[in-house]
Every structure is written in structure tokens, then in C-alpha cells.
């Protein structure tokens, strides 16, 4: 079955990509399977300089989900370009760089840096990280700021830009429209919902950063709703994510309005999650009467 | 390439208060595991896997022992596993203690609570593969929490310390470390405050410590489980640890 | 152990109340246990006239949660006062009336109607129902509107007013402050997160209303985070809810900043949920070193 | 007061494609259940309970039969239950068919798919407690989906209809209802389109239909499972139904 999807800058052999931050730069999971099987890889966030991230504990388990507050730990954009991208580029898969920052200037710097390499096929503009004190989520909850940073990055970058939206907003359509107007080539949604867990014995938040981002199946209904809402009013492609654990989840995202998907938390439970989903996908599409991914994308307009 | 692994449960036995020993079968893990390494266990209904140290292996029977305390939902579920059940595991994960030690070393093993199992694995392997002189100091909260005393005794001199004095020496492990001035190296695993105290008390000899942190992936990809190093960086406990040279890390 | 809590208008013998909409008017669950065991009962929403609600399906199961879009079906405020309140008033428990509307005038009417009965001890002002086309959530996501409706209800009602906040906002503290300024006696949080599920065989949203409100353990981390954030900056009491299934959950809410709690979805899984939690509560408090509910509330300021 | 109930599984047997019969023990339910009533089953790991009709009871052995199709995760889990397992159930819930019918009635039972089990319960009770004349029409998708034909045959004249004609009459149940002009009353349970067709086809005689809807509480408190009535109101299927007088509801 033809699982391929064409998106701006991305010729995906299938619509499945590991989500940013849940797959590092692919090195660890390359010990589990051939990364060429993947539609693409969304790399861990890159910032201008190395970031050490937040104190630990950085993760906590919740019902059908988890909280994380990694705090964008990464070796800095230049080292990613020098060390990580070349290693990933050996695989026959698309590479998407996730870029983050605490200021417009930092986003601009990081986006421009990726112009150095042809091996990165698209940028994912992370304006939605809830786990850093400065930047990140501010850009993702204020449409004016979101528009501004998108515009700056579009201007400086020679790659298609997918803007990653935060679900911690009242009106997701407004955010999507703002970045579409600013020239975004696509959307990536959703990032994590901000949450907290109290550690009863110490009577304190379990995550050292106090709050963390909620991911996993718990948030899937929120992701589906937001993608559905945005799809009714915005025409640029959507990379969907939030709680995808199996191929039926993928189909749910596609019908709701996504054009490709990313798998995050599921990798932690099952390091083979992405390949398992890729393998299941044809069977599941067939079960529900679809003949290809394009078929799902074309028909959904009629049925939803 | 790493593969999907399952362990088949052979037995689960309570060996101390809330503490269980599980013996399970997996030939690859039993052959490859180094002391200090862990298995990352999928427990149905839970988003995240649970890391549990490998407490011993017996390649001749393809068996792997785990010793764990049932503290939360995951470990409680695990303690109810029946013989014959299949467990989805990743492992052996992490780096482990190297047992490539010169024969004239006199090592000191210091384990606290659920830090004892990896120390046992180390002791057992050292005794099986070398003739190094081993002294072990094991700390527990109370008498009923003590386990593996016999097993350690079979290997070498062993001292038990309990917080409440209900068994062995009353106090914490560091209270008696002064007795072992002849030791040339130490290995330790246990709660962070204990490791901190051990490291400062034994700063005159080289040591290795095994650490715990809450994990996401357990394979080195998510950066959840980091530990600050003295050169102002972080190391990942799941993949670059759990065993670290004591003086290189900030406890 | 002393489980009692005193809140404006409410002398609760324990901090456990069934949440609005998850317990009807108590009739059905009174066949399972003596409602006098409960701290209070939060009744199903009341509107000016009878409402028939949304088409079915109205509920869907999700991972560690559920979606609902009942659409405020209720017999209208007068019938609630005439038929339901007297039946509930026979039990030795506090009664909180949940009021909803599509306009400020409707809220005003419903609030004023409850002045007729002394058996209702407080109002829960539902400005956060995501499942009705008009009213409800609009009031709950715009601070100016929230302030306005709270002010109107406060003015016309002779009862303490707890305003029920929607989690579908970027800044929950802003909403809480707005209603506090308008005279709210307390807060009730959180209502459901808006979500969706696609029914794969029909390729359509499973809930007839398309979107529904997500409740259950899935949303607990969001509830805890919001209550924690609000507690740092707002001093009126908070009735906490969102995924409470056991006594440890209750303690987590109390430590985060709640003063009493409501149990919703859990009743569906276990009709004895509220009494089971009440019975477990002393054991759990003791396990974590607390001597009463007041003790938790007093000490949390220090420890969190 | 209603109590916590558990049923102890005696057996689970596959009786047709994806279709399972579970026999479980609970004396109160076996004594009190009326045809059409259901049990509301807690399945670990699932937020909501699953409603399953009571397909038969035998008070002499305290046994309750359920017949269900494994269509989703919950029912699949249930189909794997082993004898001896305990199930947390609420029930019997709902109103059920009244079997207080005059002896000279000639009833027609029409069941479709998983609507057959409550029809069987009704047929069995009518035959045990009355001497009313019963004709049953049962619709299935295909031959391998057919179940309980023998059981119905023992009770009275029984006609099988399959969608694909692989067994019995080819077509849908309503295709053959014209044959039973002597009937004075009907009872039906099955998919909504079938019930609609049955209701319009048999509008000349009184009938009762049993309905399904997605449920929240299953006890009448949450208003999830409503059905519109001809007087522009709603009735709750879980507590005021699942059985309704056909002409009072809008299908
Ligand atoms: C490398 C390593 C080796 C370990 N070896 C052992 C061992 O041999 N025996 C043993 O009893 N315990 C060991 N632990 C601790 C063990 O992982 C936890 O006790 C266990 O994960 C708790 O799970 P739970 O579901 O019972 O608790 P819950 O509190 O319900 O768990 C919730 C989440 O927190 C995590 N978590 C809770 N406590 C810890 C902890 N102390 N360390 C890391 N994560 C935690 C869980 O993994 C899970 O993700 C080890 C931990 C690490 C990191
Ligand atoms: C009064 C009543 C009696 C029933 N009796 C029987 C019976 O005797 N045999 C039988 O096979 N089935 C019966 N059903 C249908 C049965 O409840 C569903 O097939 C079952 O709930 C599906 O659960 P699942 O976990 O397998 O499916 P999933 O799709 O995973 O379930 C998800 C959610 O949807 C609900 N759901 C899905 N399908 C239905 C449905 N058709 N009706 C109501 N809720 C649904 C589930 O209860 C659950 O809450 C009855 C339904 C009702 C309302
Ligand atoms: C541990 C962890 C780290 C993450 N790091 C990033 C990140 O660096 N950049 C980013 O845009 N999203 C990050 N995310 C968000 C995920 O990419 C994804 O949007 C979210 O987790 C929802 O998908 P899931 O439910 O499949 O995990 C992270 C998520 C997790 C769990
Ligand atoms: C079926 C259902 C109906 C509800 N109806 C109402 C309502 O009428 N008024 C209201 O304020 N909240 C209503 N809620 C929201 C709950 O009161 C509660 O805020 C929410 O479900 C979170 O708590 P829980 O996770 O314990 O269910 C409803 C929730 C459910 C599940
Ligand atoms: S747990 Fe993910 S890097 Fe260690
Ligand atoms: S399922 Fe709650 S009223 Fe019927």
C-alpha cells in the first residue's frame, strides 16, 4: 500500500515520524531498528548555545500519560549541525530540525544556522515549550508574538517552516491563522498541556521545575479536537501528535485533519513504536476502507 | 541491533518486608548482563517502564534475578506476577561496574536498601571470576527489611547496619566505614544521601557509585535522567550510567 | 479523625462531594448508600427552562478519561426547586446548586430562583460548560464576561457563590482573579477540557455534538497545576475536581491548594466512589503525616 | 439499598464468530433478573463500564449467562476471562420486558445480532412460566455468526435470516415478518435500523423494543443514554429502559 505523503519540503515515505524531544537525534533508537524505515525524524530542540536544562526529576508518570520538564537540554545548534545531522543524514529519511529560543533573535540565529546544511529538510518552530522560563510558550500563546517570530524565521530560513502550536490556549484557530498569515508552511500540533503532580511524601511538586508538559494518550482527545478545529479553517498541512500509540490513532489524526503524524511518548514504552505503527498501518487503513494515506486525506473533507 | 526481549517468570518470592525476589528466564540477558546494569520493564497499564537492577544471573540456567521493593503501583503489580508470565523488558541497559580489577585490590561494597541487589551482583561476579578480597557493608531500615545476608556472607566478610538498631549495628553504613582502612577501592549503590556520605567519607580511595533517577526512555534519548558532573555538564544515568566514578559526578 | 471543612455557606462534615452532572440530583445513588455520608452534593446544572440537551451519543470513553456532551439536560430551575431539592434536603448534607445559562439574564434568573429555598446552601456558577452553543464557555474564557456574570449573580443571590472555571484558557490565574474581584466567595475548578474522538468506521466525530468535555484521571495533572497556580495568587477557597478516583488523589488536590473536592467521573466506574474515598481518607491522611483536613490546608502553605 | 456485586466466572465459550457466551455465578442476579435487564460490567483499565444483557439465568445454580460480541477492547478483554475470575458488576439494571402477559397472546420475538441474547432470555422465561405461543425470528450477518438456534428451536418455531443468505432465509428480518399475521404482540432487540423497520412493519400490533446507547453511569444519573419520546421528551435507556413501548419512542 502506498503510505507516502508529500508536504512542503518533505517527501515522506510514510506519515510516521518520532516527535521532537522523544527520540534525541536518533542515535539510541538506531540501535533498535533501521531509521530509514521512518517517514522522517523530528530532532530534539536546538538552541543557540548549549543548554543544560532543568534540575531533576524531569519526568513523572500520570494516568495514560507523563509529565516532562527537560528544559530543552541540547548541545547547541552548531554542534547539532556538525555532529548529529551528519549521522542522521546517512539514513534514507527526512530530517526536521526543531528550533527553540528565549528571544526572537535566538530563533533567528538558530533558523539561519540550519541554512548551512542541506540535510535538514524542514524546520519545526517550537513556540510552545512549557518548560523554560523565558520564551517558548509566551510565543505560543500570544498570536501577535507567534506571528512575529514566524515571520522572522521564514525570512531568514531557506527551508519550509512548520510552526508547533501550544494547546494551552483558548482559541487554537486564532493561533493557527496568525502563523499561517505570517507565512508558515505547515503546522505541528500539539505540544504538551501544562500539568503538575504532587509528590505526597514530600508534599511538593514531583517535577523539580514544578510544572511539566503532559503528553501521551491522556491528551489525544485535546489534540484531535484542536486539529479538527484548525483543519476547518486553515489550509496549510498539519503534522499531528499527542498520544499516538498505534495505527488506529494515526488514522484518527489523519481523519481529524492531520497530513502526517509524530509519535512521542510511545517510544518510551516501546522503542519499536514507530516501526510497529508503520507495519500496522496498511492493515488498519484497509480495515476502514482506505487505499492509501492520500486517500484518507482526500476523502476526509467529504466525510467529516 | 537490539531486539525485543521477554523474560519468562520462574518465581516471585517475598524475601523481606515489601521486598521481592523475582527469578526469570532470558538467556541473552543472563549471558550479557554486567553488575550494575538494569532491565527496563514494561508493566501493562503504565505509560513508563520501570528500571530494576539485575541482582544476579546464572547463564547455565538462563536465569536472571531481580530484587525489588513494592513501593508503588508498578512494583506492586510486579510482585503479584505468577510463574509462567511473560515480561516485556529492555536490557541489559546502562554501563555497569567493570569487574576488570587487579587481583590485589581490596574492595569495599556498600549497599543501602534496594541498592543492595546490584552490589550482590557485583560481589557474586567478583567472587566467581576473581579472588579479590571483598568486604560488604549493607544498610537497611530495620531487621525485617534485611535480605541477602547469607548470600553475602558466603562471599566475604559482611556487616549489616540498621537504622533502628533492630539488627546488626545501629546506625547508618557510614558509621562503620572507619573500620575498613585497608580497603583500596569502593563500590556503592543506595539512596542519594547515603552515596553522598559514602563519597565524602571515602574520598581517599577511588570509588564508583550507582545512581537512580526517574526515567523516560531508559535508553539515552530523552534526557530525563541526567546527573550533573563536576565539569558542569550532565551525564545520562540510563545510558552513560547508572555507574559513575564517584569523583566525576556531583551528588 | 476530623475530616470537616468550613467554607463560605458550607459546613462540610468531610471534603468529598459528587461533582455536578455526575450524580444527577442524588436519587439514583441514594439507592447505593446513605447520602448523609457525603460532605455535600453538587447538583446537575439548572437552567431557566427545561433543556433537552444534545443528541446522542453523548459520551465516549478515552484513555483514562471520557468525553461528554450532555448539553445541560435538566428539568428547569423551578422543577429542581420543587421536586429535587426537597428530596435531597432529607439527607444531612450540604446542597450546592449548579447554575448555567445562555445569557446574563438567564444566570440572574436561575440564581434568584434559588433564593426561594433555604435548603440550597451555595451556588456553583457554571461559566465553563463546553457543550452548549450559547453561553457557558464564553463566559468562562473571557475575564470581562466572567466578572460581569459573577457580579450579577452575587448581587441577586442571597447565597455564597463558587465560580466554576474552565481549563480551556491560557491564563487561569487571570480568570480566578477576575471572579474574585467580582465578589466570588470561592472557586470550583476545573470543568472539562474540550476534546474530540473520531469514530473510525463512520469517519466522523463519535459524539453527536462533535466536541465534548474531557474528564477523568487524564486531566488530573492539568487540574492540579491550575489549582496550584491559582492558590499562589488568590485567597478565596477552591473546590477542586478533575480525575479524583481515590483518597490519595484528594490529598494531592488539597496540597495543591484545594479546600474541598468533587468527584465526577469516578462515580460512573464505581457508584460507591464517594463513600469509598471518605472511608479511605483518614488512613491516607495519617500515612502522609496529617491529622485532619484542616491540618493539610494549614500546613500546605509552608511546604509547597 | 443496592450492593456491590461480583460474579464469579464459570466458563467462557466461543459460540459463533467473535461471539462468546459467559456463564458466571451470582445468586442475587440469577434470582432477580428480568429479560431485557443488563449487567453493567467493570473491566479493569477502562473508565466506563460495559452494559451487557442478561441472556439467561438459572437460579437453581445461581448462574447468569451473557452472550457478547468481542468488538472493542473491553469485550475482547472479557472474552479472555478465565474460570474463577471475579467480575465487578452492577445489576440487574434497567426495566426489562414484563412477562406478565395474558396466556392467549401469540407473541413474535425478533432479535438481530447481539440483540438476540435478551430475546432468548425472554423466550426462555415465557416458555418456563407461561404456555404462550412463541415464534422467533433471528437475524444474523452470516452463517458463522448464528448462535442459539437450537435453544430457540426448543422453545418454539424459529426462523433464521442472514444478510448474505449463507444460512436460513436471505435478507433481513423484516423481509419475512409478513408471514406471521396471527401474532398479537411483538418484542424486539437489535440494531436501530432493524428496530425502526420492525416498528413500522408491525405498527398494527403492540410491541416492545429494547434499545442500546453509549452509557456513562448506567444507573440514570448522568443523562448520557437518552432516547427521544413521542411527547418531545427524553427517556433514559439505562434506568427507564432499555425496554420501551414501541409507539412511545422515536427511533
Ligand atoms: C537504574 C535503576 C535501578 C533500580 N534498581 C532497583 C532495584 O534493583 N530494586 C528496586 O526495588 N528498585 C530499583 N530502582 C527503583 C525502581 O525503579 C522504582 O522503585 C520503581 O520504578 C518504582 O515504580 P512504582 O511503579 O512502584 O512506583 P511509582 O511511584 O508508582 O512510579 C511512578 C514513576 O516514578 C518512577 N520512580 C519511582 N520511584 C523511582 C526511583 N526510586 N527511581 C527511579 N524511578 C522511580 C517509576 O519508574 C515510574 O515512572 C532502580 C531505579 C533505577 C533508576
Ligand atoms: C442495554 C445494553 C445491552 C447490551 N447488551 C449486549 C449484549 O448482550 N451483547 C453484546 O455483545 N453487546 C451488548 N451491548 C453492546 C455492548 O455494550 C457493547 O458492544 C460494548 O460496550 C462494547 O465495548 P468494547 O469495549 O468492546 O467497545 P469499545 O468501542 O472499545 O467501547 C468504547 C465505549 O463505547 C461503548 N460502546 C461501544 N459500542 C456500544 C454499543 N453498541 N452500545 C453501547 N455502548 C457501546 C462502550 O460501552 C464503551 O464505553 C449492549 C448495550 C446496551 C446499551
Ligand atoms: C520528554 C519529552 C521531551 C520533549 N521535548 C520536546 C522538544 O524539545 N521540542 C518540542 O517541540 N517538543 C518536545 N516534546 C513534545 C513532543 O514532541 C510532543 O509534541 C508531545 O509529547 C505530544 O506527543 P506524544 O503524546 O506522542 O508524546 C517533548 C515531549 C516529551 C515527552
Ligand atoms: C457526564 C458529565 C456531566 C457533567 N455535567 C456538568 C454540569 O452540568 N455542570 C458542571 O458544572 N459540570 C459538569 N460536569 C463536569 C464535572 O462536574 C467535573 O467538573 C469534571 O467532570 C471533572 O471532574 P471528574 O474528572 O472527576 O469527572 C460534567 C461532567 C460529566 C462527566
Ligand atoms: S531516561 Fe531518557 S535519557 Fe535517560
Ligand atoms: S448512562 Fe447515565 S443516565 Fe443512562
mmCIF file of N, CA and C in Angstrom, chain C residues 21-24 28-34 44 50 52-62 64-66 70 73 199 206 245 265 268-272 275-276, chain D residues 1-5 40 42-43 45-50 88 90-91 93 213-228 232-236 239:
data_model
loop_
_atom_site.group_PDB
_atom_site.id
_atom_site.type_symbol
_atom_site.label_atom_id
_atom_site.label_comp_id
_atom_site.label_asym_id
_atom_site.label_seq_id
_atom_site.Cartn_x
_atom_site.Cartn_y
_atom_site.Cartn_z
ATOM 1 N N UNK C 21 -23.376 17.153 37.589
ATOM 2 C CA UNK C 21 -23.604 16.468 36.322
ATOM 3 C C UNK C 21 -23.259 15.000 36.363
ATOM 4 N N UNK C 22 -22.601 14.587 37.433
ATOM 5 C CA UNK C 22 -22.155 13.193 37.521
ATOM 6 C C UNK C 22 -22.954 12.438 38.574
ATOM 7 N N UNK C 23 -24.007 13.058 39.083
ATOM 8 C CA UNK C 23 -24.702 12.484 40.220
ATOM 9 C C UNK C 23 -26.181 12.844 40.141
ATOM 10 N N UNK C 24 -26.586 13.426 39.016
ATOM 11 C CA UNK C 24 -27.972 13.865 38.870
ATOM 12 C C UNK C 24 -28.355 14.725 40.052
ATOM 13 N N UNK C 28 -30.551 8.432 42.158
ATOM 14 C CA UNK C 28 -30.064 7.113 41.747
ATOM 15 C C UNK C 28 -29.016 6.586 42.738
ATOM 16 N N UNK C 29 -28.090 7.447 43.128
ATOM 17 C CA UNK C 29 -27.033 6.971 44.021
ATOM 18 C C UNK C 29 -27.532 6.776 45.441
ATOM 19 N N UNK C 30 -28.699 7.364 45.765
ATOM 20 C CA UNK C 30 -29.264 7.126 47.104
ATOM 21 C C UNK C 30 -29.709 5.678 47.239
ATOM 22 N N UNK C 31 -29.774 4.968 46.103
ATOM 23 C CA UNK C 31 -30.075 3.529 46.194
ATOM 24 C C UNK C 31 -28.830 2.714 46.510
ATOM 25 N N UNK C 32 -27.675 3.382 46.463
ATOM 26 C CA UNK C 32 -26.427 2.669 46.754
ATOM 27 C C UNK C 32 -25.917 2.935 48.159
ATOM 28 N N UNK C 33 -26.152 4.135 48.654
ATOM 29 C CA UNK C 33 -25.714 4.434 50.030
ATOM 30 C C UNK C 33 -26.468 5.648 50.561
ATOM 31 N N UNK C 34 -26.315 5.869 51.833
ATOM 32 C CA UNK C 34 -26.965 6.973 52.526
ATOM 33 C C UNK C 34 -26.250 8.283 52.172
ATOM 34 N N UNK C 44 -26.798 18.624 39.434
ATOM 35 C CA UNK C 44 -26.726 18.833 37.983
ATOM 36 C C UNK C 44 -27.117 20.277 37.674
ATOM 37 N N UNK C 50 -36.694 24.036 31.128
ATOM 38 C CA UNK C 50 -36.243 22.686 30.856
ATOM 39 C C UNK C 50 -35.344 22.688 29.628
ATOM 40 N N UNK C 52 -33.441 19.925 26.883
ATOM 41 C CA UNK C 52 -33.388 18.519 26.498
ATOM 42 C C UNK C 52 -31.973 18.058 26.169
ATOM 43 N N UNK C 53 -31.075 19.014 26.035
ATOM 44 C CA UNK C 53 -29.679 18.634 25.816
ATOM 45 C C UNK C 53 -29.377 18.278 24.382
ATOM 46 N N UNK C 54 -28.235 17.677 24.187
ATOM 47 C CA UNK C 54 -27.721 17.366 22.857
ATOM 48 C C UNK C 54 -28.210 16.017 22.351
ATOM 49 N N UNK C 55 -28.124 15.803 21.036
ATOM 50 C CA UNK C 55 -28.394 14.459 20.506
ATOM 51 C C UNK C 55 -27.364 13.445 21.033
ATOM 52 N N UNK C 56 -27.697 12.166 20.921
ATOM 53 C CA UNK C 56 -26.768 11.110 21.340
ATOM 54 C C UNK C 56 -25.976 10.634 20.126
ATOM 55 N N UNK C 57 -24.827 9.977 20.269
ATOM 56 C CA UNK C 57 -24.121 9.673 21.505
ATOM 57 C C UNK C 57 -23.617 10.926 22.224
ATOM 58 N N UNK C 58 -23.735 10.861 23.527
ATOM 59 C CA UNK C 58 -23.327 11.977 24.369
ATOM 60 C C UNK C 58 -22.049 11.687 25.144
ATOM 61 N N UNK C 59 -21.632 10.453 25.169
ATOM 62 C CA UNK C 59 -20.392 10.125 25.902
ATOM 63 C C UNK C 59 -19.501 9.218 25.056
ATOM 64 N N UNK C 60 -18.227 9.275 25.337
ATOM 65 C CA UNK C 60 -17.267 8.383 24.690
ATOM 66 C C UNK C 60 -16.160 8.121 25.689
ATOM 67 N N UNK C 61 -15.637 6.921 25.633
ATOM 68 C CA UNK C 61 -14.524 6.601 26.528
ATOM 69 C C UNK C 61 -13.214 7.030 25.866
ATOM 70 N N UNK C 62 -12.273 7.508 26.654
ATOM 71 C CA UNK C 62 -10.934 7.828 26.152
ATOM 72 C C UNK C 62 -9.934 7.210 27.130
ATOM 73 N N UNK C 64 -7.932 6.725 30.105
ATOM 74 C CA UNK C 64 -8.011 7.291 31.449
ATOM 75 C C UNK C 64 -8.967 8.466 31.536
ATOM 76 N N UNK C 65 -10.013 8.423 30.743
ATOM 77 C CA UNK C 65 -10.969 9.516 30.814
ATOM 78 C C UNK C 65 -12.187 9.257 29.970
ATOM 79 N N UNK C 66 -12.993 10.279 29.811
ATOM 80 C CA UNK C 66 -14.174 10.175 28.958
ATOM 81 C C UNK C 66 -14.521 11.553 28.424
ATOM 82 N N UNK C 70 -23.432 16.293 27.262
ATOM 83 C CA UNK C 70 -24.825 16.104 27.657
ATOM 84 C C UNK C 70 -25.643 17.305 27.178
ATOM 85 N N UNK C 73 -28.843 18.963 29.899
ATOM 86 C CA UNK C 73 -30.227 18.493 30.070
ATOM 87 C C UNK C 73 -30.635 18.619 31.540
ATOM 88 N N UNK C 199 -14.854 8.431 15.370
ATOM 89 C CA UNK C 199 -15.339 7.059 15.251
ATOM 90 C C UNK C 199 -14.845 6.559 13.899
ATOM 91 N N UNK C 206 -17.318 10.916 17.154
ATOM 92 C CA UNK C 206 -18.177 9.928 17.812
ATOM 93 C C UNK C 206 -19.308 10.591 18.575
ATOM 94 N N UNK C 245 -10.133 9.805 41.858
ATOM 95 C CA UNK C 245 -10.624 8.427 41.929
ATOM 96 C C UNK C 245 -10.350 7.783 43.280
ATOM 97 N N UNK C 265 -16.399 11.707 37.319
ATOM 98 C CA UNK C 265 -16.336 10.501 36.509
ATOM 99 C C UNK C 265 -16.217 9.211 37.323
ATOM 100 N N UNK C 268 -19.109 6.892 37.918
ATOM 101 C CA UNK C 268 -19.612 6.025 36.846
ATOM 102 C C UNK C 268 -18.915 4.667 36.902
ATOM 103 N N UNK C 269 -17.649 4.700 37.255
ATOM 104 C CA UNK C 269 -16.915 3.442 37.323
ATOM 105 C C UNK C 269 -17.297 2.682 38.587
ATOM 106 N N UNK C 270 -17.486 3.431 39.655
ATOM 107 C CA UNK C 270 -17.791 2.824 40.943
ATOM 108 C C UNK C 270 -18.844 3.678 41.638
ATOM 109 N N UNK C 271 -20.081 3.201 41.696
ATOM 110 C CA UNK C 271 -21.127 4.025 42.305
ATOM 111 C C UNK C 271 -20.837 4.344 43.775
ATOM 112 N N UNK C 272 -19.958 3.576 44.377
ATOM 113 C CA UNK C 272 -19.599 3.824 45.775
ATOM 114 C C UNK C 272 -18.363 4.726 45.901
ATOM 115 N N UNK C 275 -18.170 7.341 48.849
ATOM 116 C CA UNK C 275 -18.063 6.770 50.202
ATOM 117 C C UNK C 275 -16.770 5.995 50.385
ATOM 118 N N UNK C 276 -16.324 5.331 49.341
ATOM 119 C CA UNK C 276 -15.047 4.615 49.447
ATOM 120 C C UNK C 276 -13.927 5.618 49.755
ATOM 121 N N UNK D 1 -31.295 -0.933 49.674
ATOM 122 C CA UNK D 1 -30.007 -0.458 49.173
ATOM 123 C C UNK D 1 -29.393 -1.463 48.198
ATOM 124 N N UNK D 2 -28.791 -0.937 47.145
ATOM 125 C CA UNK D 2 -28.109 -1.808 46.203
ATOM 126 C C UNK D 2 -26.698 -2.058 46.706
ATOM 127 N N UNK D 3 -26.189 -3.222 46.403
ATOM 128 C CA UNK D 3 -24.912 -3.630 46.984
ATOM 129 C C UNK D 3 -23.852 -3.807 45.910
ATOM 130 N N UNK D 4 -22.617 -3.888 46.369
ATOM 131 C CA UNK D 4 -21.545 -4.271 45.462
ATOM 132 C C UNK D 4 -21.795 -5.719 45.061
ATOM 133 N N UNK D 5 -21.696 -5.991 43.778
ATOM 134 C CA UNK D 5 -21.921 -7.369 43.337
ATOM 135 C C UNK D 5 -20.687 -7.861 42.601
ATOM 136 N N UNK D 40 -23.917 -4.181 34.321
ATOM 137 C CA UNK D 40 -23.002 -3.117 33.918
ATOM 138 C C UNK D 40 -21.642 -3.523 34.474
ATOM 139 N N UNK D 42 -17.628 -3.781 35.102
ATOM 140 C CA UNK D 42 -16.358 -3.072 35.214
ATOM 141 C C UNK D 42 -15.260 -3.937 34.593
ATOM 142 N N UNK D 43 -14.506 -3.351 33.690
ATOM 143 C CA UNK D 43 -13.393 -4.069 33.061
ATOM 144 C C UNK D 43 -12.126 -3.289 33.374
ATOM 145 N N UNK D 45 -8.929 -1.156 33.737
ATOM 146 C CA UNK D 45 -8.228 -0.372 32.736
ATOM 147 C C UNK D 45 -9.162 0.519 31.924
ATOM 148 N N UNK D 46 -10.457 0.341 32.102
ATOM 149 C CA UNK D 46 -11.409 1.143 31.343
ATOM 150 C C UNK D 46 -12.181 2.081 32.258
ATOM 151 N N UNK D 47 -12.311 3.307 31.810
ATOM 152 C CA UNK D 47 -13.025 4.303 32.613
ATOM 153 C C UNK D 47 -14.479 3.907 32.818
ATOM 154 N N UNK D 48 -15.110 3.508 31.732
ATOM 155 C CA UNK D 48 -16.548 3.246 31.797
ATOM 156 C C UNK D 48 -16.858 1.753 31.823
ATOM 157 N N UNK D 49 -17.949 1.432 32.481
ATOM 158 C CA UNK D 49 -18.428 0.047 32.492
ATOM 159 C C UNK D 49 -19.050 -0.313 31.149
ATOM 160 N N UNK D 50 -19.203 -1.604 30.912
ATOM 161 C CA UNK D 50 -19.817 -2.089 29.677
ATOM 162 C C UNK D 50 -21.163 -2.727 29.995
ATOM 163 N N UNK D 88 -16.626 -7.408 38.688
ATOM 164 C CA UNK D 88 -17.370 -6.388 39.433
ATOM 165 C C UNK D 88 -18.514 -5.911 38.537
ATOM 166 N N UNK D 90 -22.658 -4.183 38.200
ATOM 167 C CA UNK D 90 -23.872 -3.586 38.751
ATOM 168 C C UNK D 90 -25.029 -4.277 38.055
ATOM 169 N N UNK D 91 -26.060 -4.565 38.814
ATOM 170 C CA UNK D 91 -27.214 -5.133 38.140
ATOM 171 C C UNK D 91 -28.010 -6.050 39.040
ATOM 172 N N UNK D 93 -29.675 -4.154 35.979
ATOM 173 C CA UNK D 93 -30.040 -2.761 35.735
ATOM 174 C C UNK D 93 -31.130 -2.664 34.665
ATOM 175 N N UNK D 213 -27.588 2.397 23.826
ATOM 176 C CA UNK D 213 -26.951 3.699 23.642
ATOM 177 C C UNK D 213 -25.682 3.709 24.480
ATOM 178 N N UNK D 214 -24.721 4.521 24.089
ATOM 179 C CA UNK D 214 -23.497 4.644 24.885
ATOM 180 C C UNK D 214 -23.840 5.227 26.249
ATOM 181 N N UNK D 215 -23.301 4.610 27.272
ATOM 182 C CA UNK D 215 -23.676 4.962 28.632
ATOM 183 C C UNK D 215 -22.521 5.556 29.423
ATOM 184 N N UNK D 216 -22.867 6.448 30.323
ATOM 185 C CA UNK D 216 -21.898 6.930 31.292
ATOM 186 C C UNK D 216 -22.078 6.115 32.561
ATOM 187 N N UNK D 217 -23.040 6.533 33.383
ATOM 188 C CA UNK D 217 -23.221 5.906 34.694
ATOM 189 C C UNK D 217 -23.899 4.547 34.624
ATOM 190 N N UNK D 218 -24.860 4.390 33.722
ATOM 191 C CA UNK D 218 -25.629 3.150 33.663
ATOM 192 C C UNK D 218 -26.688 3.014 34.730
ATOM 193 N N UNK D 219 -26.876 4.072 35.524
ATOM 194 C CA UNK D 219 -27.858 3.975 36.603
ATOM 195 C C UNK D 219 -28.910 5.080 36.563
ATOM 196 N N UNK D 220 -28.788 5.987 35.597
ATOM 197 C CA UNK D 220 -29.821 7.015 35.456
ATOM 198 C C UNK D 220 -29.418 8.404 35.923
ATOM 199 N N UNK D 221 -28.147 8.589 36.274
ATOM 200 C CA UNK D 221 -27.753 9.857 36.882
ATOM 201 C C UNK D 221 -27.143 10.861 35.912
ATOM 202 N N UNK D 222 -26.580 10.396 34.808
ATOM 203 C CA UNK D 222 -25.751 11.309 34.002
ATOM 204 C C UNK D 222 -26.414 11.813 32.735
ATOM 205 N N UNK D 223 -27.531 11.245 32.353
ATOM 206 C CA UNK D 223 -28.268 11.668 31.160
ATOM 207 C C UNK D 223 -27.525 11.383 29.854
ATOM 208 N N UNK D 224 -26.618 10.430 29.858
ATOM 209 C CA UNK D 224 -25.886 10.147 28.624
ATOM 210 C C UNK D 224 -26.744 9.380 27.630
ATOM 211 N N UNK D 225 -27.589 8.499 28.133
ATOM 212 C CA UNK D 225 -28.157 7.443 27.292
ATOM 213 C C UNK D 225 -29.607 7.675 26.926
ATOM 214 N N UNK D 226 -29.929 8.906 26.614
ATOM 215 C CA UNK D 226 -31.347 9.215 26.433
ATOM 216 C C UNK D 226 -31.879 8.848 25.054
ATOM 217 N N UNK D 227 -33.170 8.696 24.992
ATOM 218 C CA UNK D 227 -33.880 8.348 23.762
ATOM 219 C C UNK D 227 -35.073 9.299 23.676
ATOM 220 N N UNK D 228 -35.276 9.925 22.513
ATOM 221 C CA UNK D 228 -36.406 10.861 22.411
ATOM 222 C C UNK D 228 -37.743 10.108 22.443
ATOM 223 N N UNK D 232 -41.986 14.534 22.882
ATOM 224 C CA UNK D 232 -40.916 15.533 22.908
ATOM 225 C C UNK D 232 -40.105 15.588 24.194
ATOM 226 N N UNK D 233 -39.998 14.479 24.824
ATOM 227 C CA UNK D 233 -39.097 14.390 25.954
ATOM 228 C C UNK D 233 -38.048 13.335 25.661
ATOM 229 N N UNK D 234 -37.270 13.065 26.686
ATOM 230 C CA UNK D 234 -36.262 12.032 26.573
ATOM 231 C C UNK D 234 -36.510 11.019 27.669
ATOM 232 N N UNK D 235 -36.182 9.777 27.409
ATOM 233 C CA UNK D 235 -36.161 8.784 28.481
ATOM 234 C C UNK D 235 -34.759 8.212 28.571
ATOM 235 N N UNK D 236 -34.365 7.827 29.764
ATOM 236 C CA UNK D 236 -33.037 7.265 29.973
ATOM 237 C C UNK D 236 -33.079 5.759 29.715
ATOM 238 N N UNK D 239 -32.051 3.384 32.841
ATOM 239 C CA UNK D 239 -32.882 3.214 34.028
ATOM 240 C C UNK D 239 -34.366 3.138 33.676
#
